[in-house]
Coordinates of C-alpha atoms in Angstrom, one line a residue:
X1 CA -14.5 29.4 -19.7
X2 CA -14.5 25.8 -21.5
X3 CA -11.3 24.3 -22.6
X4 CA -9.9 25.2 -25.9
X5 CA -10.0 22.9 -28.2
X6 CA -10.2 19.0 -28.4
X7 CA -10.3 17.8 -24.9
X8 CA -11.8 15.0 -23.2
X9 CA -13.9 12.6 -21.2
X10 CA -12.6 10.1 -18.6
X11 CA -14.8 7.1 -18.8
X12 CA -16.3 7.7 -14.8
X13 CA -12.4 8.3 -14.1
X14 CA -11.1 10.8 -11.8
X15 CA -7.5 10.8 -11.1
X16 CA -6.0 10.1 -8.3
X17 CA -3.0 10.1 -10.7
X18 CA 0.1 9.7 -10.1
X19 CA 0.0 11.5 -6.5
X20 CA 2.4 8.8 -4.6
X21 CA -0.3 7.8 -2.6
X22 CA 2.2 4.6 -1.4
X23 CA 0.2 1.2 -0.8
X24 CA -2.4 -0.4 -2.2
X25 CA -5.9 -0.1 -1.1
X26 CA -7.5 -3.6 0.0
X27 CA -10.6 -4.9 0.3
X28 CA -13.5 -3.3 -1.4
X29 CA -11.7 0.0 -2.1
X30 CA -10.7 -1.9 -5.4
X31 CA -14.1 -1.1 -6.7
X32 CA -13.8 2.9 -6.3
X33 CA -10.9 2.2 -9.2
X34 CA -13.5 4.3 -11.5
X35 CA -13.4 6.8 -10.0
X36 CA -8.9 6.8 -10.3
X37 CA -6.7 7.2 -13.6
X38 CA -4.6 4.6 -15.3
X39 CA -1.3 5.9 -14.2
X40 CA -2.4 6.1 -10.3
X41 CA -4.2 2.4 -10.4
X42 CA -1.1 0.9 -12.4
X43 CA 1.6 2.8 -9.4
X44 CA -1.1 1.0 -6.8
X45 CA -0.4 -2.5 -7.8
X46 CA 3.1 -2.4 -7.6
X47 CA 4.1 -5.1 -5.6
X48 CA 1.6 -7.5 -6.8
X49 CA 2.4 -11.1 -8.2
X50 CA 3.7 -12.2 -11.4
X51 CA 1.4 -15.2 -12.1
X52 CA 1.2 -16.8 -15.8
X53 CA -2.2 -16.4 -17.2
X54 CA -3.6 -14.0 -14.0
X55 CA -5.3 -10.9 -14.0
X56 CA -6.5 -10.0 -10.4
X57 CA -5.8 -8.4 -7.6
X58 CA -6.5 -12.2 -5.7
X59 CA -3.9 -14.2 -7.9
X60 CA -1.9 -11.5 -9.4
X61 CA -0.9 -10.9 -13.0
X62 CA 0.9 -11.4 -16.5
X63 CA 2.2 -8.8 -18.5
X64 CA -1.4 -8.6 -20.9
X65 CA -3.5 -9.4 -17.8
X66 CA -2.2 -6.0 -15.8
X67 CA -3.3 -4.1 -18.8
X68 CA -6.6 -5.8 -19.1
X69 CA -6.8 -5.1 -15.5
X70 CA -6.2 -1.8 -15.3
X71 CA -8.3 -0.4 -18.4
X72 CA -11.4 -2.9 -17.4
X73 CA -11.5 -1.2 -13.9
X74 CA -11.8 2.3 -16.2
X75 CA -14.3 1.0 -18.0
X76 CA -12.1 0.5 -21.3
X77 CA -12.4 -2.4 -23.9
X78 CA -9.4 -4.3 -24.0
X79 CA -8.7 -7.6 -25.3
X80 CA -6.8 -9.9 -22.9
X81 CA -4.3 -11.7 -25.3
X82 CA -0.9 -9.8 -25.8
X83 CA -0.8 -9.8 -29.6
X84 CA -4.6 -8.6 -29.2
X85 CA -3.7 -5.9 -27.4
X86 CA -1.1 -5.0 -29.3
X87 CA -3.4 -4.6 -32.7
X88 CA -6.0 -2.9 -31.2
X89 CA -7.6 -0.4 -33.1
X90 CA -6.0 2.6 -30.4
X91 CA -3.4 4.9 -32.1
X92 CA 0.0 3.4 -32.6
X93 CA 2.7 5.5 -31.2
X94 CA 6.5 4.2 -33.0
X95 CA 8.7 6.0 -31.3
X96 CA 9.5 5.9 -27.7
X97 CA 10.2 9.7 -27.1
X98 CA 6.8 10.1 -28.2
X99 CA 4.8 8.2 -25.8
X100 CA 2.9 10.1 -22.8
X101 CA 1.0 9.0 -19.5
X102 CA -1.3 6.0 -19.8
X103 CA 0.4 4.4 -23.4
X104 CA 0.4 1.0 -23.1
X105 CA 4.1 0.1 -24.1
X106 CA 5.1 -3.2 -26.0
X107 CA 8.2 -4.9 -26.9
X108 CA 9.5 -7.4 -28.6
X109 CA 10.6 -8.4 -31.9
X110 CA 8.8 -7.4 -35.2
X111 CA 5.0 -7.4 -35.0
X112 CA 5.5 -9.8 -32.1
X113 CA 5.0 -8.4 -28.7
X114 CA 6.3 -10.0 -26.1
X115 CA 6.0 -8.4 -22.8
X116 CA 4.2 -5.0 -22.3
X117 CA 3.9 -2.0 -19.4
X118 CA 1.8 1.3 -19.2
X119 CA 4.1 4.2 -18.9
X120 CA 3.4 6.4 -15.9
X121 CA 5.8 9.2 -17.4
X122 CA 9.2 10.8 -17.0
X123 CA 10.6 7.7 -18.0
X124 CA 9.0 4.8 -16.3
X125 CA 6.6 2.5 -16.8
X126 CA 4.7 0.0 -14.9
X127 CA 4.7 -3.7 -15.9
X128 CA 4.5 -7.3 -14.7
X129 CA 7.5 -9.1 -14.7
X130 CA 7.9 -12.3 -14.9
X131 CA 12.3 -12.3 -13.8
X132 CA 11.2 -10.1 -11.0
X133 CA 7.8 -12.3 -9.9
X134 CA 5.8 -9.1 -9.4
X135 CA 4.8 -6.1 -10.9
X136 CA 7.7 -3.4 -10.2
X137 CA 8.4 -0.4 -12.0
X138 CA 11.0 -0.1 -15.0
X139 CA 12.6 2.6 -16.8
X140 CA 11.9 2.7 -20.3
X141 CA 15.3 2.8 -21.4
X142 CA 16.1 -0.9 -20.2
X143 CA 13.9 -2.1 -23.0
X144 CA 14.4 0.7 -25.5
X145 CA 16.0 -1.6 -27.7
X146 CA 12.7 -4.0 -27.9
X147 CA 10.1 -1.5 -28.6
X148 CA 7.8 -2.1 -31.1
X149 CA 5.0 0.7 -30.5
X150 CA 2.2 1.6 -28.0
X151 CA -1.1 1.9 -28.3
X152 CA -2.8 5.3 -27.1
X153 CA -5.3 3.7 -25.2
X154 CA -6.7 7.3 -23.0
X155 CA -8.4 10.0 -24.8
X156 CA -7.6 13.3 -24.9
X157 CA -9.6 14.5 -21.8
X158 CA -7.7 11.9 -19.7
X159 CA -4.6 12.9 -20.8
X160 CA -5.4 16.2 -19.9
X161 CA -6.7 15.3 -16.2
X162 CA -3.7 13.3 -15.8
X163 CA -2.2 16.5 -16.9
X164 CA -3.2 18.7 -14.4
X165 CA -2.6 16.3 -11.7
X166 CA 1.0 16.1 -12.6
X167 CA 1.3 19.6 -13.1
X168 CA -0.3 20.3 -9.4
X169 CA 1.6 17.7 -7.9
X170 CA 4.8 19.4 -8.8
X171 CA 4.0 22.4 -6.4
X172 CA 3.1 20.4 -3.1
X173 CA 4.4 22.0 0.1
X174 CA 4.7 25.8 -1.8
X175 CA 3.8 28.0 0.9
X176 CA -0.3 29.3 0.8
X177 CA -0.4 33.0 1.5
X178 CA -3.9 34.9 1.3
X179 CA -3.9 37.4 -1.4
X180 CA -0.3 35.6 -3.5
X181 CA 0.3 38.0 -6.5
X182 CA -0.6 35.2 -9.5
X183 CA 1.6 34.6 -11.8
X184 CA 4.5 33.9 -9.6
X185 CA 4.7 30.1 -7.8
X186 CA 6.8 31.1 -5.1
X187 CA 3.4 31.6 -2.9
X188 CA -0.2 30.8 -3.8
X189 CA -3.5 31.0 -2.4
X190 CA -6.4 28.3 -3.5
X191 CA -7.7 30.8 -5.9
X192 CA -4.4 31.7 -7.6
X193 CA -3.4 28.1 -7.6
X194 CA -6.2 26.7 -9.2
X195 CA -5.8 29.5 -12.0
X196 CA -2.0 28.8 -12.5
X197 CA -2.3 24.8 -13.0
X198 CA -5.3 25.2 -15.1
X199 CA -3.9 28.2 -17.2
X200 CA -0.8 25.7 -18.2
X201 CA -2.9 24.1 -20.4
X202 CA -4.8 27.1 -22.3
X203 CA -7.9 27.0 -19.3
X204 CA -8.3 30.6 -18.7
X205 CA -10.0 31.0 -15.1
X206 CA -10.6 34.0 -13.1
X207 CA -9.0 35.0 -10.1
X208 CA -11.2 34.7 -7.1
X209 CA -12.8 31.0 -5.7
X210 CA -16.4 32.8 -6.0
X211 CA -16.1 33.7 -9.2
X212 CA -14.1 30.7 -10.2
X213 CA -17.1 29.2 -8.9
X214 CA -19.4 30.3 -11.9
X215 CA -17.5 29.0 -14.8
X216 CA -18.2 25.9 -16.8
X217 CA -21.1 24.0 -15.3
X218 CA -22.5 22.3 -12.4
X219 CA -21.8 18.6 -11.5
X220 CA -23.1 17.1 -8.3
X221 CA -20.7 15.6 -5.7
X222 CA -21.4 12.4 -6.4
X223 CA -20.7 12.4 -9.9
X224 CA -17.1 14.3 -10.0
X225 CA -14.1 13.6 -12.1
X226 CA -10.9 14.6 -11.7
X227 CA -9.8 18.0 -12.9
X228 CA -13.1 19.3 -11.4
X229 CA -13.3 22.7 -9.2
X230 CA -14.6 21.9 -5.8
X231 CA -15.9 24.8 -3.4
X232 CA -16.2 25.1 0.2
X233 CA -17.3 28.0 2.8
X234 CA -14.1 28.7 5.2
X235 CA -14.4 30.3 9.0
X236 CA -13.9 33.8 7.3
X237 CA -15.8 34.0 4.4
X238 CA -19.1 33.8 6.2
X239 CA -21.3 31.2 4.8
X240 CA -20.2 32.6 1.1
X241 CA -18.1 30.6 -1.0
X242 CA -14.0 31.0 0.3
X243 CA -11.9 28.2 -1.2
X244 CA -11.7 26.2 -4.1
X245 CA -9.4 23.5 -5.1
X246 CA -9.2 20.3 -8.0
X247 CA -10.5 17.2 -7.1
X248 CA -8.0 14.3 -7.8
X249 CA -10.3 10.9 -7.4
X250 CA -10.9 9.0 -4.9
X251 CA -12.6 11.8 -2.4
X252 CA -9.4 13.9 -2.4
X253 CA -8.3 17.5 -3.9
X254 CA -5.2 19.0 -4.1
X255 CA -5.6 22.5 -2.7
X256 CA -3.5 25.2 -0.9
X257 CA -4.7 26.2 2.8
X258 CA -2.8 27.5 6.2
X259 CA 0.1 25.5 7.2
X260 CA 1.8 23.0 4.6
X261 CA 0.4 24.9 1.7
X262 CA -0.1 22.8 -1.2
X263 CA -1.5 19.4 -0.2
X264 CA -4.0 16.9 -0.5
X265 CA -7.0 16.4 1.5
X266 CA -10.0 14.3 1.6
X267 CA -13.3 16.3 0.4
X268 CA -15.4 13.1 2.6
X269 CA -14.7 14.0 6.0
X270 CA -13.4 16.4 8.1
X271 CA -13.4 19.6 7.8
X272 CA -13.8 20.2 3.8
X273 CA -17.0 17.4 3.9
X274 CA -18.6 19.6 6.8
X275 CA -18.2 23.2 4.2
X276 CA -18.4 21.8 0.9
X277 CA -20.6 24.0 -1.1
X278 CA -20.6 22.8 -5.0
X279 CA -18.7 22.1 -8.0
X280 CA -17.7 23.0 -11.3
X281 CA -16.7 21.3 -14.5
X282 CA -14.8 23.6 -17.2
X283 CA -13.1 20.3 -18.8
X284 CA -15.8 19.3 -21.4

């Protein structure tokens, strides 16, 4: 079944959101950042430079050039002046309480931004700092008295990935168990997980991977997103489709499976590349 109402697309972005995946990746991992989320690519630079009038990995960054940074590597127009930024023609969200994952946050006095960061949720934001000389994370509340606004810079349907993500991540290390009774989160299998996370948000799913694996429509390995279904064969369900969990960016999925439960796992090698079968997309 398609999503309810008004969701989204990602702009070539598949989360790898906001899944504590510590570290930054180096070298020429920076250019798989389409395939990531705002909120997972702002987490990854923490730790990076301060540095007037920067905005790359190389030099480091300002407080306008980590934004440009981020939304240029998801394939979002952004200007790369502060005030610019700040009077984009995004939605303007005036109250703090209001703001959700990926809002770019400014602050300052008036109409006059001043510094800026893009909130990564429950409270924090990311932001380059010029008193700390790097980009670190903040709570919101130690500039709640400089807010001017945010811009809404994501559109729905990456607000919704990002929402899933989150809303899977909460459940990591919940203990798998073939055949869990589904609509309690004390135990899941793959099947009844999948259906849980996505039925949060209005995505009605049915029970079983295989069948799972007929709903919305087909998208090719190479060309996944995050929040899409992705299928494999397992030792016992004999060269039919067995398992099925969401794919999170950056070749992984969160899934439940055996020991650990609910985890992440890479989808490019191993195991899960050797008995991928396909993939669905019900977020459209």
């Amino acid at each position: 079944m398609m999503v309810k109402g008004s969701m989204f697309r990602a702009a070539g972005l598949t989360v790898v959101m906001a899944i504590a995946l510590s570290g930054v990746m180096a070298g020429s991992a920076y250019a798989a950042y389409d395939d990531m989320d705002a909120v997972s690519l702002s987490k990854k630079l923490v730790g990076h430079d301060f540095t007037a009038g920067e905005q790359t990995i190389a030099k480091g960054f300002d407080a306008s050039g980590l934004n440009y940074y981020v939304y240029k590597m998801l394939d979002y127009k952004m200007p790369r002046a502060l005030n610019d930024q700040y009077n984009m023609n995004k939605p303007l969200i005036k109250s703090l309480s209001s703001v959700i994952e990926g809002d770019v946050l400014f602050f300052g006095k008036g109409n006059t931004p001043s510094s800026s960061g893009i909130y990564i949720g429950n409270g924090k934001m990311v932001m380059a700092s010029k008193s700390k000389d790097e980009v670190v994370t903040y709570s919101t509340s130690t500039f709640s008295n400089e807010f001017i606004g945010a811009r809404r810079i994501l559109t729905a349907n990456d607000q919704l990935r990002t929402k899933l993500v989150l809303e899977a991540q909460k459940y990591l290390g919940t203990p798998y168990v073939f055949g869990a009774k589904y609509g309690q989160t004390e135990t899941f299998d793959c099947s009844s997980f999948m259906k849980w996370i996505f039925s949060q948000y209005e995505i009605s799913l049915p029970r079983v991977s295989r069948d799972q694996a007929l709903e919305g429509k087909f998208v090719s390995k190479s060309n996944l997103d995050t929040g899409d279904l992705v299928f494999f064969t397992t030792k016992d369900s004999k060269g039919k489709i067995g398992h099925v969990g969401m794919y999170i960016g950056d070749g992984m999925m969160v899934h439940t499976y055996g020991e650990g439960g609910v985890k992440y796992s890479t989808i490019d090698s191993g195991w899960w590349k050797e008995h991928y079968v396909t993939a669905r997309r019900v977020i459209d």
